[in-house]
PDB file of C-alpha atoms in Angstrom:
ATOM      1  CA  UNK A   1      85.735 157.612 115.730  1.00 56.00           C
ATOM      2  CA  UNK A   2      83.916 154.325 116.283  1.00 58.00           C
ATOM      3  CA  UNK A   3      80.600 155.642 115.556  1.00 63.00           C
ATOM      4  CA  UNK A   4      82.104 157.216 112.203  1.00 72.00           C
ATOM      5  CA  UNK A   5      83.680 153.621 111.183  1.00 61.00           C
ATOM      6  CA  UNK A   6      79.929 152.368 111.894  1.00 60.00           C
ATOM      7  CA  UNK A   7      78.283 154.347 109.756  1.00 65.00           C
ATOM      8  CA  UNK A   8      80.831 154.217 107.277  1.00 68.00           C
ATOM      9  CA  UNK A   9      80.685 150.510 106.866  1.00 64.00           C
ATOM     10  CA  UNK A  10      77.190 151.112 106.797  1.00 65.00           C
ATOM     11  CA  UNK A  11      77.053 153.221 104.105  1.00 69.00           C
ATOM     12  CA  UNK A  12      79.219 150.662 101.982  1.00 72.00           C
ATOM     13  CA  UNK A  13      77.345 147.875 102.697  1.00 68.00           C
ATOM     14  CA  UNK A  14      74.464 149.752 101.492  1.00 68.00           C
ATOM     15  CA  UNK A  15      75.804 151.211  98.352  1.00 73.00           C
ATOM     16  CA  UNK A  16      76.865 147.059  97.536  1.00 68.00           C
ATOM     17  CA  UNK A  17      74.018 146.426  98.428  1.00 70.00           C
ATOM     18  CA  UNK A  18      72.089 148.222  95.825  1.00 68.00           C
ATOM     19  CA  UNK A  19      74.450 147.575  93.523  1.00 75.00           C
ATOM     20  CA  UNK A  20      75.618 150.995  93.079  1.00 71.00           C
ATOM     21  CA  UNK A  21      79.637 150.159  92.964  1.00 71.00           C
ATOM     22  CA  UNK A  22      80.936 150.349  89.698  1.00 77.00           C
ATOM     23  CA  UNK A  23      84.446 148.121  91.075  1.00 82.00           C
ATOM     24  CA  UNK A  24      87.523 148.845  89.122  1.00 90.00           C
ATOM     25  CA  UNK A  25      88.955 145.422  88.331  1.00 91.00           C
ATOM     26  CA  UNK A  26      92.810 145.698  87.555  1.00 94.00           C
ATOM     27  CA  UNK A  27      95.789 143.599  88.426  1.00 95.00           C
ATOM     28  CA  UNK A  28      97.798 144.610  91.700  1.00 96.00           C
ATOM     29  CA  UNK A  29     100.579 142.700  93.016  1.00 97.00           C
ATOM     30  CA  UNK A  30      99.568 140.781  96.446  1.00 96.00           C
ATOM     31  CA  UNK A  31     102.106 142.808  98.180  1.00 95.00           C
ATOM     32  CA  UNK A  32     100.967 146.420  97.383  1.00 96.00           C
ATOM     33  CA  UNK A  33      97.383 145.276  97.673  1.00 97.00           C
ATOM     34  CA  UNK A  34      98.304 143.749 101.789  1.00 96.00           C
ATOM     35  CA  UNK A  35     100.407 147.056 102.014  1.00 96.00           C
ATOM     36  CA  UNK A  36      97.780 149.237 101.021  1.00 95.00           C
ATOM     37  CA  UNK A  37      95.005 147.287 103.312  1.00 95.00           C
ATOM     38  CA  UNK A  38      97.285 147.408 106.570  1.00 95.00           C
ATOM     39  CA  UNK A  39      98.147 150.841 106.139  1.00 93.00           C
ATOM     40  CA  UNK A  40      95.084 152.051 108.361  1.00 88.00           C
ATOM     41  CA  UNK A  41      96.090 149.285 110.802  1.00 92.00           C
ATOM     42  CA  UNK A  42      99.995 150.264 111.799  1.00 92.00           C
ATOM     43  CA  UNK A  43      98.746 151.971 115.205  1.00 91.00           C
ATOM     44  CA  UNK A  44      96.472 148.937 116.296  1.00 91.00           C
ATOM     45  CA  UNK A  45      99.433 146.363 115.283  1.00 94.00           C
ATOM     46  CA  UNK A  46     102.099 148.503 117.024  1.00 95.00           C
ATOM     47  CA  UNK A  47     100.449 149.097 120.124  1.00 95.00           C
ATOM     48  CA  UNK A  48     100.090 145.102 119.814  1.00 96.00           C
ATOM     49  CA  UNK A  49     103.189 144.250 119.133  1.00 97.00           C
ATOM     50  CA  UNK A  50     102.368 142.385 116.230  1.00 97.00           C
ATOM     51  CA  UNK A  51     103.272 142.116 113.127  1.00 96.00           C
ATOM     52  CA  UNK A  52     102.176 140.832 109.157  1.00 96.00           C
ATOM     53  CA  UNK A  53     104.274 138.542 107.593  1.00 97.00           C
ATOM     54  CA  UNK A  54     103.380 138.214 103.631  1.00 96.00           C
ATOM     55  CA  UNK A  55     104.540 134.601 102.056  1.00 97.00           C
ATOM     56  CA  UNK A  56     104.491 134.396  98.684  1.00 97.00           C
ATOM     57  CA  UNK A  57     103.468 136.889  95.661  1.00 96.00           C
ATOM     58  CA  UNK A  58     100.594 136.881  93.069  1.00 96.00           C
ATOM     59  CA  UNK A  59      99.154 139.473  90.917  1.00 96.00           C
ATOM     60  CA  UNK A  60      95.669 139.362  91.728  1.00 95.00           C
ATOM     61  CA  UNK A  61      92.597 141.158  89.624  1.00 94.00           C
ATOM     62  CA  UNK A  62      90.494 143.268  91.595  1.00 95.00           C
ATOM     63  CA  UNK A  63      89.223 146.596  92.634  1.00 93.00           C
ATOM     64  CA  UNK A  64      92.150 147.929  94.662  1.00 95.00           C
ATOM     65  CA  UNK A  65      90.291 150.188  96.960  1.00 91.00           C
ATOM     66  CA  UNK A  66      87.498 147.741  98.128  1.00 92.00           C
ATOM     67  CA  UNK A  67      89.420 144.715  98.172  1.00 95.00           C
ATOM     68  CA  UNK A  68      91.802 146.438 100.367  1.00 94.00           C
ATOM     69  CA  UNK A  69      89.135 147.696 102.658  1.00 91.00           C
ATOM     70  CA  UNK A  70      87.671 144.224 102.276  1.00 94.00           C
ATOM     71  CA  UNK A  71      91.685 142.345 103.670  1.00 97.00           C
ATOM     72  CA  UNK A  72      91.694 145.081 106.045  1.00 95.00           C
ATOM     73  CA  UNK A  73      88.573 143.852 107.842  1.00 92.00           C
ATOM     74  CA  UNK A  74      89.935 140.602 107.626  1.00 95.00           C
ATOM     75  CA  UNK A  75      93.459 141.467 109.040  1.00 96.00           C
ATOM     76  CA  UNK A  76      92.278 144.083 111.479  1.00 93.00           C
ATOM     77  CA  UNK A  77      89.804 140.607 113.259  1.00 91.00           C
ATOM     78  CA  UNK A  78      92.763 138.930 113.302  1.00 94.00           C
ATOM     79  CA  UNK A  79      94.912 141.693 115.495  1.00 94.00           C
ATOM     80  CA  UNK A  80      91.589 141.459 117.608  1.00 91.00           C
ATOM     81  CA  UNK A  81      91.998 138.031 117.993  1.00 90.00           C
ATOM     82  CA  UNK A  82      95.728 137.766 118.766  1.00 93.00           C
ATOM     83  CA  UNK A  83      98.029 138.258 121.396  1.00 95.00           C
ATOM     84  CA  UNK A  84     100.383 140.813 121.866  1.00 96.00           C
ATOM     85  CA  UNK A  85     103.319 140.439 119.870  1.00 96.00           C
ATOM     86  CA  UNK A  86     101.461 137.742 117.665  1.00 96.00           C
ATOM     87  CA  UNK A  87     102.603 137.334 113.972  1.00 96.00           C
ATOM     88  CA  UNK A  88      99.057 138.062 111.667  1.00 97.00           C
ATOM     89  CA  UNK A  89     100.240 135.420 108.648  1.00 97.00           C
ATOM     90  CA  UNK A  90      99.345 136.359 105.349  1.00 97.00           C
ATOM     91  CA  UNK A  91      99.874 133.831 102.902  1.00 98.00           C
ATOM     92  CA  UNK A  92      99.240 134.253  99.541  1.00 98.00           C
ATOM     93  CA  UNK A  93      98.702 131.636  96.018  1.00 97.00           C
ATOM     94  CA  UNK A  94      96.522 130.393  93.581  1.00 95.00           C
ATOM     95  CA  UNK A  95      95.530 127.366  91.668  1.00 95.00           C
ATOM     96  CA  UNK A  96      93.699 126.017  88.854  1.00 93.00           C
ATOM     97  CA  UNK A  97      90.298 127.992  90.498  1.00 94.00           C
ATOM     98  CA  UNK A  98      91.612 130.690  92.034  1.00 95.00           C
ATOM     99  CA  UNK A  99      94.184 133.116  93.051  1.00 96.00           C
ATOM    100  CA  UNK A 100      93.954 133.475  97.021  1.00 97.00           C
ATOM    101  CA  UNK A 101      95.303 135.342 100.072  1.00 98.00           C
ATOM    102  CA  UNK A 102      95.050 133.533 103.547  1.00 98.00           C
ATOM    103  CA  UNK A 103      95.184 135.290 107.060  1.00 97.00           C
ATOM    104  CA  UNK A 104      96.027 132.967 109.468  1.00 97.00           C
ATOM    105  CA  UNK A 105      95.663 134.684 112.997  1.00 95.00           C
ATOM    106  CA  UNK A 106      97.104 133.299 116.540  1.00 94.00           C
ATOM    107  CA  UNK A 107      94.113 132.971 118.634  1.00 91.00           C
ATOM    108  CA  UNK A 108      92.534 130.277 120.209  1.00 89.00           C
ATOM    109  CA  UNK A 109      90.579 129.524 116.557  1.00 90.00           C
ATOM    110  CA  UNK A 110      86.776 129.604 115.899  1.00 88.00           C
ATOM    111  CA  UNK A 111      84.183 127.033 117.094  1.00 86.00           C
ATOM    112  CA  UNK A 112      81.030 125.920 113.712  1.00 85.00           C
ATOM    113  CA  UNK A 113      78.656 127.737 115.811  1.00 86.00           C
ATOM    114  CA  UNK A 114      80.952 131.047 116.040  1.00 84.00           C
ATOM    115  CA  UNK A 115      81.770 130.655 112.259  1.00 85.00           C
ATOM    116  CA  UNK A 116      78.281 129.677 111.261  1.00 83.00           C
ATOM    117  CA  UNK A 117      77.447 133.614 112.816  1.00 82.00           C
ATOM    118  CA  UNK A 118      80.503 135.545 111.656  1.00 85.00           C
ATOM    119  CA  UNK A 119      79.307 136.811 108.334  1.00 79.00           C
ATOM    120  CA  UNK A 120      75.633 137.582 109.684  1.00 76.00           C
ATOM    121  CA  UNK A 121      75.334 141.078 110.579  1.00 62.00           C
ATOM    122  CA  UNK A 122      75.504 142.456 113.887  1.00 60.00           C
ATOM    123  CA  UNK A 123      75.974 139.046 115.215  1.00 58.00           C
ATOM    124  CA  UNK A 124      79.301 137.579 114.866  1.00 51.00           C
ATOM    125  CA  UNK A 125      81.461 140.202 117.033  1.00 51.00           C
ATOM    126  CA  UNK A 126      82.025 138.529 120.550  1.00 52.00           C
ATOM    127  CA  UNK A 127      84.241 142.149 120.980  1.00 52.00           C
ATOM    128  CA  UNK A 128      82.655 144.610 123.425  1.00 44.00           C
ATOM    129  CA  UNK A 129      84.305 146.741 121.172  1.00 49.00           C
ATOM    130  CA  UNK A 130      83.023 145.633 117.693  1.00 51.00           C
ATOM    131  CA  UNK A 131      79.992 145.831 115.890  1.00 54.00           C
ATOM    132  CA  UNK A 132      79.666 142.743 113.832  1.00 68.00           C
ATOM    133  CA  UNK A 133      79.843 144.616 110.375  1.00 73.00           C
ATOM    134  CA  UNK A 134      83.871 144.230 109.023  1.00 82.00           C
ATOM    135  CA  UNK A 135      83.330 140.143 107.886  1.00 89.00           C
ATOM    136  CA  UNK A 136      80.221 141.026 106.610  1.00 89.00           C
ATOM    137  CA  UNK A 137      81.014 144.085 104.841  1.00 88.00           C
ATOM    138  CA  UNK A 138      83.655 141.884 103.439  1.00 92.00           C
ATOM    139  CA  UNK A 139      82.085 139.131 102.094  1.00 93.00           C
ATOM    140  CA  UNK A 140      80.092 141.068 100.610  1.00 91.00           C
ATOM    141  CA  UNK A 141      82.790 143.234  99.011  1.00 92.00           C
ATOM    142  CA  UNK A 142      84.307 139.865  97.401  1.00 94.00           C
ATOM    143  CA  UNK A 143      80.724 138.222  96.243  1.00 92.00           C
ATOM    144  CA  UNK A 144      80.131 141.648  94.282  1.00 90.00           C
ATOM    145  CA  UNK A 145      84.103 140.650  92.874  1.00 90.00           C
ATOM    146  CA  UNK A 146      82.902 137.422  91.815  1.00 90.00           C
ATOM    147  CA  UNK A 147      84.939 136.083  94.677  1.00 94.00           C
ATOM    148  CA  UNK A 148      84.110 134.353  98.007  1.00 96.00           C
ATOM    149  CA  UNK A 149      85.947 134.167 101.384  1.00 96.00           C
ATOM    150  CA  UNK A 150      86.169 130.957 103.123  1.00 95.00           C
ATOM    151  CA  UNK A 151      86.944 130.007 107.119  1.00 94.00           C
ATOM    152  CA  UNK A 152      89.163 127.577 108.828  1.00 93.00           C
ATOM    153  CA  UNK A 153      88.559 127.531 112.652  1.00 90.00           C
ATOM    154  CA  UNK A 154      91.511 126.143 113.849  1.00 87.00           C
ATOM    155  CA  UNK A 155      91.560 125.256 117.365  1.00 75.00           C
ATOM    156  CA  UNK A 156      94.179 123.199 119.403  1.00 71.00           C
ATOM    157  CA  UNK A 157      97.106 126.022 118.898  1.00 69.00           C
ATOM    158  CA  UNK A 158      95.930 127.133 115.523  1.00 82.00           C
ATOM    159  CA  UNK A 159      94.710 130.641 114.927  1.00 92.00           C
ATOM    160  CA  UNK A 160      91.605 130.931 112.766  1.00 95.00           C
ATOM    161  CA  UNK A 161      92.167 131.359 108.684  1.00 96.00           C
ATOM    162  CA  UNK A 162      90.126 133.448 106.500  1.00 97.00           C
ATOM    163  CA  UNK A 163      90.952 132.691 103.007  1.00 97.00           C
ATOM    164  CA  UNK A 164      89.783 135.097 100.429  1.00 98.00           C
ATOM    165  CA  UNK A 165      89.316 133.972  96.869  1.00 97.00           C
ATOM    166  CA  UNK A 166      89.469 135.711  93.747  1.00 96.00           C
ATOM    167  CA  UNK A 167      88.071 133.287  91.329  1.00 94.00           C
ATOM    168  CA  UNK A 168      89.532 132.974  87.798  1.00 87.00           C
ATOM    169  CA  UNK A 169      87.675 134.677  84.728  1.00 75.00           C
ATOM    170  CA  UNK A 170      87.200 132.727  81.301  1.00 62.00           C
ATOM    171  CA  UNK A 171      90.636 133.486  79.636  1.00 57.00           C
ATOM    172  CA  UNK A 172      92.599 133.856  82.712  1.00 55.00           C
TER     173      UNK A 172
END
């Protein structure tokens, strides 16, 4: 199963790569878009005993099916990174630059030198049982969006926050 997620997320990352997606932009609500990227993540939260809580609503403009792989990445680290029975915070908003979704996670947070790796493939899991390909994968998946995702460490009782942005279009 692992190796098949590997070369999977391979495969994407390749296909981005080359720029060989044609994405779908449309609008989705932020709550069918979460819904639809935690879906594949209700066995790993349950055996946790965590849970997602979604704050706020936005329609966002994006392609549904990579995005949502792309949040999935992002809320499937922060499961890895929480306790059991941790709440996974997904808050979501925008403003004159963007329309955003934040996952806020209850670890212990991320040092500059962890973040400065976490987007580098291969390098940033610290997970015996991760690869290092999910934040990179998705970064990439938002850049090709014309989007971006940015990191808050956290640290002294605050979870890490990985806030991805969907930058607005001329005419939005």
């Amino acid at each position: 199963h692992r190796t098949e997620w590997l070369v999977s997320a391979l495969l994407k990352m390749a296909k981005l790569e080359a720029n060989s997606v044609a994405f779908k932009i449309s609008p989705i609500s932020s709550a069918d878009l979460v819904k639809h990227a935690i879906s594949s993540l209700s066995i790993q939260l349950e055996l946790k005993g965590q849970a997602v809580q979604i704050v706020g609503q936005e329609e966002i403009l994006c392609d549904k099916r990579w995005t949502s792989e792309a949040l999935g990445n992002i809320i499937k680290n922060a499961s890895e990174h929480s306790p059991h029975g941790a709440i996974i915070q997904v808050e979501v908003g925008k403003n004159p630059l963007s329309t955003w979704i934040k996952v806020t996670d209850q670890g212990d947070g991320l040092t500059r030198p962890q973040i400065a790796k976490i987007f580098k493939r291969f390098q940033g899991s610290e997970n015996a049982q991760g690869f290092g390909i999910g934040l990179p994968l998705a970064l990439t998946i938002m850049r090709s969006q014309f989007g971006d995702i940015d990191v808050d460490g956290g640290g002294k009782g605050t979870g890490a926050s990985f806030t991805l942005k969907f930058y607005r279009r001329h005419g939005e």
